[in-house]
mmCIF file of C-alpha atoms and ligand atoms in Angstrom:
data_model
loop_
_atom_site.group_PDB
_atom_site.id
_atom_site.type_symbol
_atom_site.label_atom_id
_atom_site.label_comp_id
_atom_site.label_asym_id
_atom_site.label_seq_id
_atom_site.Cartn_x
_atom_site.Cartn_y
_atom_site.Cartn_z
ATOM 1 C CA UNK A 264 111.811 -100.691 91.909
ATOM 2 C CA UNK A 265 111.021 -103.548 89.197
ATOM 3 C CA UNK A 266 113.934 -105.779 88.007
ATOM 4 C CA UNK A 267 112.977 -104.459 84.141
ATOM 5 C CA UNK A 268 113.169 -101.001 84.796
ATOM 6 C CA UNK A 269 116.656 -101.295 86.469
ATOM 7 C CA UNK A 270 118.268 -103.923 83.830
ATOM 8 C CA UNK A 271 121.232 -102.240 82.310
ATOM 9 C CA UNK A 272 122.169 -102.465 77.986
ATOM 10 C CA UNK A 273 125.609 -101.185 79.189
ATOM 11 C CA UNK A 274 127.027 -101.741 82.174
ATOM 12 C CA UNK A 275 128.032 -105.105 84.120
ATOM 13 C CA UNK A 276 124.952 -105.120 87.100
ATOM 14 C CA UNK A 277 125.390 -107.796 89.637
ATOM 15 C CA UNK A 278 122.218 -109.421 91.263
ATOM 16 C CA UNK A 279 122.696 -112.396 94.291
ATOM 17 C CA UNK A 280 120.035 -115.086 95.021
ATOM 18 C CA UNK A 281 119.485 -115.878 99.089
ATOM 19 C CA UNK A 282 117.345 -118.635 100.281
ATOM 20 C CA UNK A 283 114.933 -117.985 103.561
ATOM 21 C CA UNK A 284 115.481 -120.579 106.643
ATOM 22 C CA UNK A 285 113.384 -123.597 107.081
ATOM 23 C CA UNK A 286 112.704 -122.627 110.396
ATOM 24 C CA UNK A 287 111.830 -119.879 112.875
ATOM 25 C CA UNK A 288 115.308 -121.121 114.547
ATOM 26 C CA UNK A 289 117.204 -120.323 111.484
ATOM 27 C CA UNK A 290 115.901 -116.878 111.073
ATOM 28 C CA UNK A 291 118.451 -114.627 112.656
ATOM 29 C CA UNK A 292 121.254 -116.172 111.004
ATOM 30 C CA UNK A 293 119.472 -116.288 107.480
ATOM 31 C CA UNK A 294 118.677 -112.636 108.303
ATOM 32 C CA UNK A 295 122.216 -111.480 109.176
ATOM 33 C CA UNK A 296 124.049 -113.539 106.217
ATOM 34 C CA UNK A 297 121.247 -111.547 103.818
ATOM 35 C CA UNK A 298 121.518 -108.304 105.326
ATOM 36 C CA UNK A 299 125.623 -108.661 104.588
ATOM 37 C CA UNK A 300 124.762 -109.464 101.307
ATOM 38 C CA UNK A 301 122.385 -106.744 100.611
ATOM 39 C CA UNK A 302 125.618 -104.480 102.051
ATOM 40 C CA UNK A 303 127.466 -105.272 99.394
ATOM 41 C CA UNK A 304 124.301 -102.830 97.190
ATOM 42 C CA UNK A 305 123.727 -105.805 94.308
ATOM 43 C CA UNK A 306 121.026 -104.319 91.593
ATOM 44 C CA UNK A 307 118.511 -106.721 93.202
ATOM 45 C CA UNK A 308 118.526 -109.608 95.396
ATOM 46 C CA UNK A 309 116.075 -112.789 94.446
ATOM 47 C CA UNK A 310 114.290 -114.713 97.617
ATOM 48 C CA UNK A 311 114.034 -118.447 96.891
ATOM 49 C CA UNK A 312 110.346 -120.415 97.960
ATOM 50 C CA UNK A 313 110.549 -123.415 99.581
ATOM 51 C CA UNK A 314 108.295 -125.502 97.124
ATOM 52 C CA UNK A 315 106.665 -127.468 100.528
ATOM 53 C CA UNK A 316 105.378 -124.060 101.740
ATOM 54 C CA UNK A 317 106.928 -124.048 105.060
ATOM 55 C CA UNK A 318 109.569 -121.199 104.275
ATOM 56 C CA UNK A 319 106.841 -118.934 102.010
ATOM 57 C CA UNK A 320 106.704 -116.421 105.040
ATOM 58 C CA UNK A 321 110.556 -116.462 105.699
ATOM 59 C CA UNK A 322 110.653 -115.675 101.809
ATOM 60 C CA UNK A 323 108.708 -112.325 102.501
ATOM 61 C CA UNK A 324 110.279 -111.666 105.860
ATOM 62 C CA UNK A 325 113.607 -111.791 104.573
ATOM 63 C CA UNK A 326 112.596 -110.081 101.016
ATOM 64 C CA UNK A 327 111.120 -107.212 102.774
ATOM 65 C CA UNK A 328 113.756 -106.763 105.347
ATOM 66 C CA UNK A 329 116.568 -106.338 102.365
ATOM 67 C CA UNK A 330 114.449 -103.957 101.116
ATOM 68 C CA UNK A 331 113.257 -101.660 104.149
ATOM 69 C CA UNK A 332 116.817 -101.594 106.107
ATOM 70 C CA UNK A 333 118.844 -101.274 102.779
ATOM 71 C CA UNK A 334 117.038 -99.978 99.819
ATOM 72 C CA UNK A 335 118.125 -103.271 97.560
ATOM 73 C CA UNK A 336 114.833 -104.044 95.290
ATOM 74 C CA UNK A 337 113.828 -107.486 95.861
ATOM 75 C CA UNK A 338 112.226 -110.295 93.996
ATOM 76 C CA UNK A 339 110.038 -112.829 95.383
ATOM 77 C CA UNK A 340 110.459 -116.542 94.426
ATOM 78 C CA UNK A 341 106.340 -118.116 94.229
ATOM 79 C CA UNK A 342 105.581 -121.517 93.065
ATOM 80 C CA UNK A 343 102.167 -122.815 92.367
ATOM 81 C CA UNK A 344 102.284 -126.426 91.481
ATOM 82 C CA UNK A 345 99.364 -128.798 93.447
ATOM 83 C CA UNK A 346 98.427 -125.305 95.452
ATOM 84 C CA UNK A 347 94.847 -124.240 94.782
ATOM 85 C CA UNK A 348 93.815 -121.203 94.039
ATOM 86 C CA UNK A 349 92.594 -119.998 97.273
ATOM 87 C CA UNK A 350 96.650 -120.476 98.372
ATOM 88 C CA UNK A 351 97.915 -118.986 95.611
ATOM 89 C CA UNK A 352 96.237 -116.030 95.811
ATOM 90 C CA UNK A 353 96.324 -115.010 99.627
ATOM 91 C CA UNK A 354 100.107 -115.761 98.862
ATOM 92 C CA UNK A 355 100.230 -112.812 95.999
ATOM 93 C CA UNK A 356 98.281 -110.418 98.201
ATOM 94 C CA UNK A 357 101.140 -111.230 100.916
ATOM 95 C CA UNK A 358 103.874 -110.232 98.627
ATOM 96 C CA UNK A 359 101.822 -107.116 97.950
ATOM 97 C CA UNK A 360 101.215 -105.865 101.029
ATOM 98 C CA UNK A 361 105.011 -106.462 101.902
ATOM 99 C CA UNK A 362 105.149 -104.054 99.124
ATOM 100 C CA UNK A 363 107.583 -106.010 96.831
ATOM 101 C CA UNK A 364 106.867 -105.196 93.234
ATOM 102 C CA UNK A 365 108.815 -108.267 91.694
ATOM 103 C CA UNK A 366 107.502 -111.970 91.816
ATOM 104 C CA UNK A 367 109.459 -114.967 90.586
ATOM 105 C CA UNK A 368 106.580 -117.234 89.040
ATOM 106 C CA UNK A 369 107.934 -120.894 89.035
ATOM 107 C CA UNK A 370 106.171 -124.119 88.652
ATOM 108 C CA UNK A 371 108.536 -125.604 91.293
ATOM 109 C CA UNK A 372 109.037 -129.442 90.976
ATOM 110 C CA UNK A 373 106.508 -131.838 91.497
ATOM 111 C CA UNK A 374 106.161 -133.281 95.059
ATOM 112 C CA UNK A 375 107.475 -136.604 96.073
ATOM 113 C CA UNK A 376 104.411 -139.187 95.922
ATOM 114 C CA UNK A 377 102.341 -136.739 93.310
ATOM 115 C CA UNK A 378 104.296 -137.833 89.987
ATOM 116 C CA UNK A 379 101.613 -139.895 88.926
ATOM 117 C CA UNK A 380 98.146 -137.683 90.313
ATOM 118 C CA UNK A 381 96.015 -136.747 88.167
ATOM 119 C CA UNK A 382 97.068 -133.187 87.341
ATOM 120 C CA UNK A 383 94.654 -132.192 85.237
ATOM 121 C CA UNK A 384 92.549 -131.765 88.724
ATOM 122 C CA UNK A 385 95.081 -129.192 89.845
ATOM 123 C CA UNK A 386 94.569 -125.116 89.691
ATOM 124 C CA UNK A 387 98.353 -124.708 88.394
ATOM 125 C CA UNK A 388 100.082 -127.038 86.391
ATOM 126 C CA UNK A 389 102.959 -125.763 84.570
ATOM 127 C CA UNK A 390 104.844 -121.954 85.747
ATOM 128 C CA UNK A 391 102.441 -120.300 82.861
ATOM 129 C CA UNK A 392 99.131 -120.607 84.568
ATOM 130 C CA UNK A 393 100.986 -118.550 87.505
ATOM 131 C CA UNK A 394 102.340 -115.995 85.149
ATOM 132 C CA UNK A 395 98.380 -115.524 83.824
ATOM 133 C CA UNK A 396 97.449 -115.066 87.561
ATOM 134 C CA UNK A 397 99.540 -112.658 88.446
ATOM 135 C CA UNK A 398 99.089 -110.942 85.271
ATOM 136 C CA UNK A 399 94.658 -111.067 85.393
ATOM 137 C CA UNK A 400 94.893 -110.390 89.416
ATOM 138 C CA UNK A 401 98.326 -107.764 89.532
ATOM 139 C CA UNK A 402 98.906 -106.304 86.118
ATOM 140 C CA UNK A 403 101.435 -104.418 88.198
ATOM 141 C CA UNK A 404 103.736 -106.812 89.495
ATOM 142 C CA UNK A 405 106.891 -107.161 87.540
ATOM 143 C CA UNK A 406 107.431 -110.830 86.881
ATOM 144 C CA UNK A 407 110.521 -113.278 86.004
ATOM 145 C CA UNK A 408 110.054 -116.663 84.664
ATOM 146 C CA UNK A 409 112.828 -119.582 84.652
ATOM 147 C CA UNK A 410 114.259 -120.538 82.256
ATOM 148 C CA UNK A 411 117.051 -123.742 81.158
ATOM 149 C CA UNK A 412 120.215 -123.645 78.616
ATOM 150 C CA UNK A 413 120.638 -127.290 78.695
ATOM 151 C CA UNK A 414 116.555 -127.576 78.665
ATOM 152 C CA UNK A 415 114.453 -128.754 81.838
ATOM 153 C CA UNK A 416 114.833 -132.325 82.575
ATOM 154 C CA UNK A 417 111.292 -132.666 81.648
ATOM 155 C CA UNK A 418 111.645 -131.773 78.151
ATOM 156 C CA UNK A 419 111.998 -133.934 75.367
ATOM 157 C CA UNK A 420 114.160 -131.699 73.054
ATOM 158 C CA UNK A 421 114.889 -127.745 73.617
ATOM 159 C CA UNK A 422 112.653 -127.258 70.714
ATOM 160 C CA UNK A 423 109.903 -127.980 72.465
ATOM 161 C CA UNK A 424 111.020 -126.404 75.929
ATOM 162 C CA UNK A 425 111.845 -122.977 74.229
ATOM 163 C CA UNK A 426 107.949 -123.359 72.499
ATOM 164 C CA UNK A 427 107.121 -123.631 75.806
ATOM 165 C CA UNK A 428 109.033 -120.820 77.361
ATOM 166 C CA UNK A 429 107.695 -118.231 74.527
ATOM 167 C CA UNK A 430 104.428 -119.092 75.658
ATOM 168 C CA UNK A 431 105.224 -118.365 79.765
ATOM 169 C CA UNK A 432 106.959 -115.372 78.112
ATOM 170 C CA UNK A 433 103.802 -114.175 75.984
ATOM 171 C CA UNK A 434 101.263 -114.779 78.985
ATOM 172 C CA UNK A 435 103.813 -112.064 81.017
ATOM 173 C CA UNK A 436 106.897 -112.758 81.568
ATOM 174 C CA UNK A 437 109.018 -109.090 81.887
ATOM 175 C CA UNK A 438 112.259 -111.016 82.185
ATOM 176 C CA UNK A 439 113.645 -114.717 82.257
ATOM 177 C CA UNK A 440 116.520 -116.176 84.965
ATOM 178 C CA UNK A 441 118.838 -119.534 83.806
ATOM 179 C CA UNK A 442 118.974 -122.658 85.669
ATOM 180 C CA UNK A 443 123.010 -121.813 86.443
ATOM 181 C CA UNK A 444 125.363 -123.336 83.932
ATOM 182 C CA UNK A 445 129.130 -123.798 84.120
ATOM 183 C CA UNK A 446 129.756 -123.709 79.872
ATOM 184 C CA UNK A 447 129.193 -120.832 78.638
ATOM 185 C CA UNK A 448 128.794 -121.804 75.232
ATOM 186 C CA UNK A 449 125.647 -123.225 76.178
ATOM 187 C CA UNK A 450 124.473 -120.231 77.323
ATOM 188 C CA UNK A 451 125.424 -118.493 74.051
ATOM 189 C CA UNK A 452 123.516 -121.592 72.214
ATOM 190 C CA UNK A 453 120.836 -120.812 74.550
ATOM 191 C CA UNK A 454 120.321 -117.327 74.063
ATOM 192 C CA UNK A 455 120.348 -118.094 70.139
ATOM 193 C CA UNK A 456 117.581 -120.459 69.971
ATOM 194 C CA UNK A 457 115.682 -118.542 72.346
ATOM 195 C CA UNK A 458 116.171 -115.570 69.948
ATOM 196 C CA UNK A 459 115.572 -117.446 66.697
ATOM 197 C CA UNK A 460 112.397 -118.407 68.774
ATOM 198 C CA UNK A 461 111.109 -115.104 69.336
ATOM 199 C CA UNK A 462 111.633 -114.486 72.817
ATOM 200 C CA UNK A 463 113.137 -110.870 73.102
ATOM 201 C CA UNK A 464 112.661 -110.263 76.848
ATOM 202 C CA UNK A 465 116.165 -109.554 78.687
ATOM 203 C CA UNK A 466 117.546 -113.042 79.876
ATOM 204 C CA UNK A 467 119.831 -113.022 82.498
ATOM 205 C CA UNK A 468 122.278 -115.814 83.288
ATOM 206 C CA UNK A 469 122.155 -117.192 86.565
ATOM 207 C CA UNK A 470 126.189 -118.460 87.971
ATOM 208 C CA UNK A 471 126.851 -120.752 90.633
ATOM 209 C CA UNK A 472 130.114 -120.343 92.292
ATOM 210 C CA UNK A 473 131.054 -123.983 93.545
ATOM 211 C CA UNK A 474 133.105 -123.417 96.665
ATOM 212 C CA UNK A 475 133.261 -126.742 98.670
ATOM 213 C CA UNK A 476 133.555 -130.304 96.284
ATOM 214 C CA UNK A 477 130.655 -131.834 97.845
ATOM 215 C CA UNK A 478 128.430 -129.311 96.118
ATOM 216 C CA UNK A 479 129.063 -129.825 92.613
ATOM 217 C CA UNK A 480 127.296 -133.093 93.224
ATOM 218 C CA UNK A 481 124.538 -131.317 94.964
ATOM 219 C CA UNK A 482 124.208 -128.870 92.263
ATOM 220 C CA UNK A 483 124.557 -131.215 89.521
ATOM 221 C CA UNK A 484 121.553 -133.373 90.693
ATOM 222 C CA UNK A 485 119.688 -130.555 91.342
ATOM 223 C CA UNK A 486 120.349 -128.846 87.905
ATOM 224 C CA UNK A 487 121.669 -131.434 85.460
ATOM 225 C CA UNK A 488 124.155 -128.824 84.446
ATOM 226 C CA UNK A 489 127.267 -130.015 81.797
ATOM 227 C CA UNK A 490 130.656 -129.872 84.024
ATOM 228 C CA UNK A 491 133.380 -128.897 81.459
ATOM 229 C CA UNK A 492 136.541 -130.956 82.125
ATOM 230 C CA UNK A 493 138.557 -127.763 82.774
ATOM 231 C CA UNK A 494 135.516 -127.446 85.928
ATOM 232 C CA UNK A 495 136.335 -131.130 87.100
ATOM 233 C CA UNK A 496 140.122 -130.928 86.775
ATOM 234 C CA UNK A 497 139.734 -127.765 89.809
ATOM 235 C CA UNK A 498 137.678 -129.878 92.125
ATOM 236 C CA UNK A 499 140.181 -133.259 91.278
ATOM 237 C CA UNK A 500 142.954 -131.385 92.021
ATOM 238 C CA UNK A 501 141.204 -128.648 95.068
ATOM 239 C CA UNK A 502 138.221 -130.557 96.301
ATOM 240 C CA UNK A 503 139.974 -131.642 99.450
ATOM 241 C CA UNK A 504 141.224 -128.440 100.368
ATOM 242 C CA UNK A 505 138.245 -126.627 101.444
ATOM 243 C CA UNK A 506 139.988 -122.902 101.651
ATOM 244 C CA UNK A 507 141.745 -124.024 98.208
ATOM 245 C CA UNK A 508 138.671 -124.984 96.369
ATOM 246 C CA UNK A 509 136.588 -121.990 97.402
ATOM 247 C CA UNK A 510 139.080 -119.331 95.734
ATOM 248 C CA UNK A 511 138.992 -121.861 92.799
ATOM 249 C CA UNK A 512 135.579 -121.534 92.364
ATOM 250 C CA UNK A 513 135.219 -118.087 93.101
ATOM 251 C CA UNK A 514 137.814 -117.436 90.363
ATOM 252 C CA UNK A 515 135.811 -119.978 87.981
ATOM 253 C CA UNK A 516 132.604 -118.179 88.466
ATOM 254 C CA UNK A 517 134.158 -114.394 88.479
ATOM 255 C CA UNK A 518 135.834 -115.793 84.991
ATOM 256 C CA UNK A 519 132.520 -116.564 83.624
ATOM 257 C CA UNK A 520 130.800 -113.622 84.319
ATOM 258 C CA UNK A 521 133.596 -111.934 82.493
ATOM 259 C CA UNK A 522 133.581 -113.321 79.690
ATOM 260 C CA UNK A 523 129.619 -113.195 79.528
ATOM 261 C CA UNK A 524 130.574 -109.333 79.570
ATOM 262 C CA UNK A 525 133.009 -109.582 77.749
ATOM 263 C CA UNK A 526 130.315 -111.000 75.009
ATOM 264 C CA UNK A 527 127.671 -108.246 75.637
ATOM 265 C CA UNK A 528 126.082 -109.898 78.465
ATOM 266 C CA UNK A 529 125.442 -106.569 81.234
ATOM 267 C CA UNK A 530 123.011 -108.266 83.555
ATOM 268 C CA UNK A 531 124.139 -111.194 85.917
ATOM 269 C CA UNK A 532 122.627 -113.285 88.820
ATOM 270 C CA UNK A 533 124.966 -114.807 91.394
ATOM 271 C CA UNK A 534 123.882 -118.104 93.265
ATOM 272 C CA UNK A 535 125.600 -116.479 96.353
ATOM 273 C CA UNK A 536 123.470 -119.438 99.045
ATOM 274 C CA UNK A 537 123.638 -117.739 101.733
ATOM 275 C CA UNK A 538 127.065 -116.534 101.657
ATOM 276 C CA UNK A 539 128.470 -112.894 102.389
ATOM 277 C CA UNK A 540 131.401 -113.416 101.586
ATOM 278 C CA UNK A 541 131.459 -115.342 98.453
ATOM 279 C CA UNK A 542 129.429 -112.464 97.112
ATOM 280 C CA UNK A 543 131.692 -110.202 98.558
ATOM 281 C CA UNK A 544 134.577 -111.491 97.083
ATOM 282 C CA UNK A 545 132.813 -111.953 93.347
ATOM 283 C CA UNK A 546 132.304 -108.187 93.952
ATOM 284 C CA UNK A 547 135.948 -107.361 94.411
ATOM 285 C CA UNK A 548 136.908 -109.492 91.716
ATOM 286 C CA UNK A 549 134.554 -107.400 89.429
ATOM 287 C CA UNK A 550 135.615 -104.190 91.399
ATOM 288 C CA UNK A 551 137.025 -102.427 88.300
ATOM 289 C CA UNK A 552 134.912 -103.808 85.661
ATOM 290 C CA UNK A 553 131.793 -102.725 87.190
ATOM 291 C CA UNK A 554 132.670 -99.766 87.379
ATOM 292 C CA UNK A 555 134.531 -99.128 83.757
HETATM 293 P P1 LIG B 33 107.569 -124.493 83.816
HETATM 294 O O1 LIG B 33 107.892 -123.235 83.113
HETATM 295 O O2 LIG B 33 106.134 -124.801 84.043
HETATM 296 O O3 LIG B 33 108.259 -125.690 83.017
HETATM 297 C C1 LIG B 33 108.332 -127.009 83.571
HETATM 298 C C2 LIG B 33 108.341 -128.034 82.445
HETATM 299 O O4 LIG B 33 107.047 -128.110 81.842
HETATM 300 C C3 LIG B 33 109.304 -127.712 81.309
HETATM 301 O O5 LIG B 33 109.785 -128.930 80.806
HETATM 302 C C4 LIG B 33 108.415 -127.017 80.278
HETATM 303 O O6 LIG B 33 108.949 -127.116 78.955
HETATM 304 C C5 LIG B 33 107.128 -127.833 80.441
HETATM 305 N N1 LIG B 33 105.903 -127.085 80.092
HETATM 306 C C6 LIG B 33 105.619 -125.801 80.388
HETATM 307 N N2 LIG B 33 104.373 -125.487 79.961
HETATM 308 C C7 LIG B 33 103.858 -126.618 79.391
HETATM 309 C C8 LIG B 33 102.617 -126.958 78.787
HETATM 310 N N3 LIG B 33 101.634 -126.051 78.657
HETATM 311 N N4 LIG B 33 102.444 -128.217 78.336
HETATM 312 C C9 LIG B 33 103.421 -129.165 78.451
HETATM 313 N N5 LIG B 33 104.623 -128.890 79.017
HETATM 314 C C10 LIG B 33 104.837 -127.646 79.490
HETATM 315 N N6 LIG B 33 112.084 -124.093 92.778
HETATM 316 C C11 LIG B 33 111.523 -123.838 93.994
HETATM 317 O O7 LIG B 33 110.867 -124.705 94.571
HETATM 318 N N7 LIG B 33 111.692 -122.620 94.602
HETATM 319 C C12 LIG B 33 112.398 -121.604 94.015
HETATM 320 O O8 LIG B 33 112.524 -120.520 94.583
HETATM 321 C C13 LIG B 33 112.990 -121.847 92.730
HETATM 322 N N8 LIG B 33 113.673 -120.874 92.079
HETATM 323 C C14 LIG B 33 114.166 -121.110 90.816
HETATM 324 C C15 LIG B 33 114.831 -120.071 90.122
HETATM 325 C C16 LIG B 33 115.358 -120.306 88.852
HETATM 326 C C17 LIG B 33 116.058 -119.166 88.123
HETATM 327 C C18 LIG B 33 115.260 -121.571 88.256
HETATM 328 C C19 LIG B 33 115.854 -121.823 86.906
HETATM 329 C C20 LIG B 33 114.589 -122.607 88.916
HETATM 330 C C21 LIG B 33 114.040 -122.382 90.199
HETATM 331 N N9 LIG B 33 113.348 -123.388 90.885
HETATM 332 C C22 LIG B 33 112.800 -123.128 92.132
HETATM 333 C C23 LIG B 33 113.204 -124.741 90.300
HETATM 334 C C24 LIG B 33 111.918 -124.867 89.475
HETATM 335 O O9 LIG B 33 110.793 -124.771 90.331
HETATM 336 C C25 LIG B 33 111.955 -126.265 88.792
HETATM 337 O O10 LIG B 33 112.975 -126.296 87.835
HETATM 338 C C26 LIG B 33 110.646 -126.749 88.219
HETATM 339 O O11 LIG B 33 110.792 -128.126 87.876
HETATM 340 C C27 LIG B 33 110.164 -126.024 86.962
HETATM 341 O O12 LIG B 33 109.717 -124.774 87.230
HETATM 342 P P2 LIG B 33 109.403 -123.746 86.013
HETATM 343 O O13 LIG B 33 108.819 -122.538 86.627
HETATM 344 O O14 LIG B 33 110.576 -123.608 85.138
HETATM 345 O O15 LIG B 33 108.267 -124.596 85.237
#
């Protein structure tokens, strides 16, 4: 099923992202700790790509299995930066033939040692040329773009990155994920200027719960996401109790995503990582309210 046919205007939906294992060693696990997930019947679950290539078949392996063995539609992370062509495209005729109908088109970051190449010599340089692919090659494929409330660290100003996002948007785009965010005022800022812009496709917010202290680090390198003081007063006072700080940051996250709904916000994408039961328990936080 696509992602934009299943998008709800009235009801809370609840979506988790998984990421496929780095190696054939880490499979069974990965596959287990998805297949719990997928359990739990989320409206879709997203596959992350490993931007170095070596997990791009784990990202279909696992995508696939979710949705053979348990029916849960699936979306298929792709990223296209310094790949040719010739890559690119035996990669989208994979994720056909595994029969998944939704594809993630990022840019993914830059690699380590290319910062300076000469990209105009590449076949994809920004997310947009990806979303044209798909869209020229597999006018079926439903297809998500990223997107970034507190703008991509590449941007100058959010002016320009939201310019820049209506065009992705205009060359395809059927819906848009966030970078995860822990204010969700900036969200609501977000979804204004993106608005005022003239992007109109659904946007749904992507939460991180933090459950161990070491991560908020992690995540805040990785996403240069705002933590709110009320965020770094749980981890001062939790962080070295791991057991402590996980139901802190389940509660943190479940208390977002209510009050996203509680501001007309129905659609929702959990950073689960991997974990059953984090999702799980998000879930039976939500138990009532999804279904009210
Ligand atoms: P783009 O949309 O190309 O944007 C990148 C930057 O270029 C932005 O600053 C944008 O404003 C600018 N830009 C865009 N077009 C132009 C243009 N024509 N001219 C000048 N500037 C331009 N990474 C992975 O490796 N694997 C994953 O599975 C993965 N999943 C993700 C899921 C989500 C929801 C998000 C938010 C990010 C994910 N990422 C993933 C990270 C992502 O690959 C990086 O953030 C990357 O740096 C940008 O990718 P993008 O698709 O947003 O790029």
């Amino acid at each position: 099923m696509k992602i934009k046919d299943l998008l709800s205007k009235e009801k809370l939906t609840i979506s988790f992202e998984v990421f496929p294992p780095k190696t054939e060693s880490g499979f069974d696990s990965v596959k287990h700790a998805t297949e719990e997930i997928a359990k739990l019947c989320p409206a879709f679950m997203s596959v992350t790509y490993g931007a170095g290539g070596g997990t791009s078949k784990y990202t279909l392996d696992i995508a696939k299995n979710i949705k053979e063995r348990y029916g849960v539609p699936t979306l298929a992370h792709l990223t296209c930066v310094s790949s040719t062509k010739d890559t690119v495209r035996e990669k989208i005729s994979a994720i056909k033939e595994a029969g998944i109908e939704n594809v993630m088109a990022l840019r993914g970051d830059v690699p380590a040692g290319l910062e300076n190449a000469d990209r105009s010599l590449w076949d994809y340089r920004y997310a947009i040329d990806l979303v044209k692919e798909l869209k020229e090659t597999n006018p079926d494929f439903c297809i998500g773009g990223a997107c970034y409330p507190e703008i991509h660290p590449e941007s100058e100003n959010q002016r320009e990155d939201i310019k820049r996002l209506k065009e992705k948007v205009d060359a395809g785009c059927d819906f848009l994920t966030t970078q995860m965010f822990f204010d969700n005022n900036l969200l609501y800022n977000f979804l204004y200027k993106a608005r005022e812009g003239g992007i109109w496709v659904p946007v749904i917010p992507g939460v991180m719960p933090i459950t161990n202290a070491n991560q908020v680090e992690r995540a805040m390198k990785l996403s240069g996401s705002f933590m709110p003081q009320r965020f770094k007063s749980i981890v001062d006072k939790f962080g070295h109790s791991p057991e402590a700080m996980k139901q802190a940051g389940i509660a943190y996250a479940t208390d977002q995503i209510i009050d996203l709904y509680a501001n007309g916000i129905t659609n929702v994408h959990v950073y689960s990582m991997n974990k059953p039961d984090v999702a799980e328990k998000i879930k039976s936080n939500l138990l009532d309210i999804l279904g009210s």
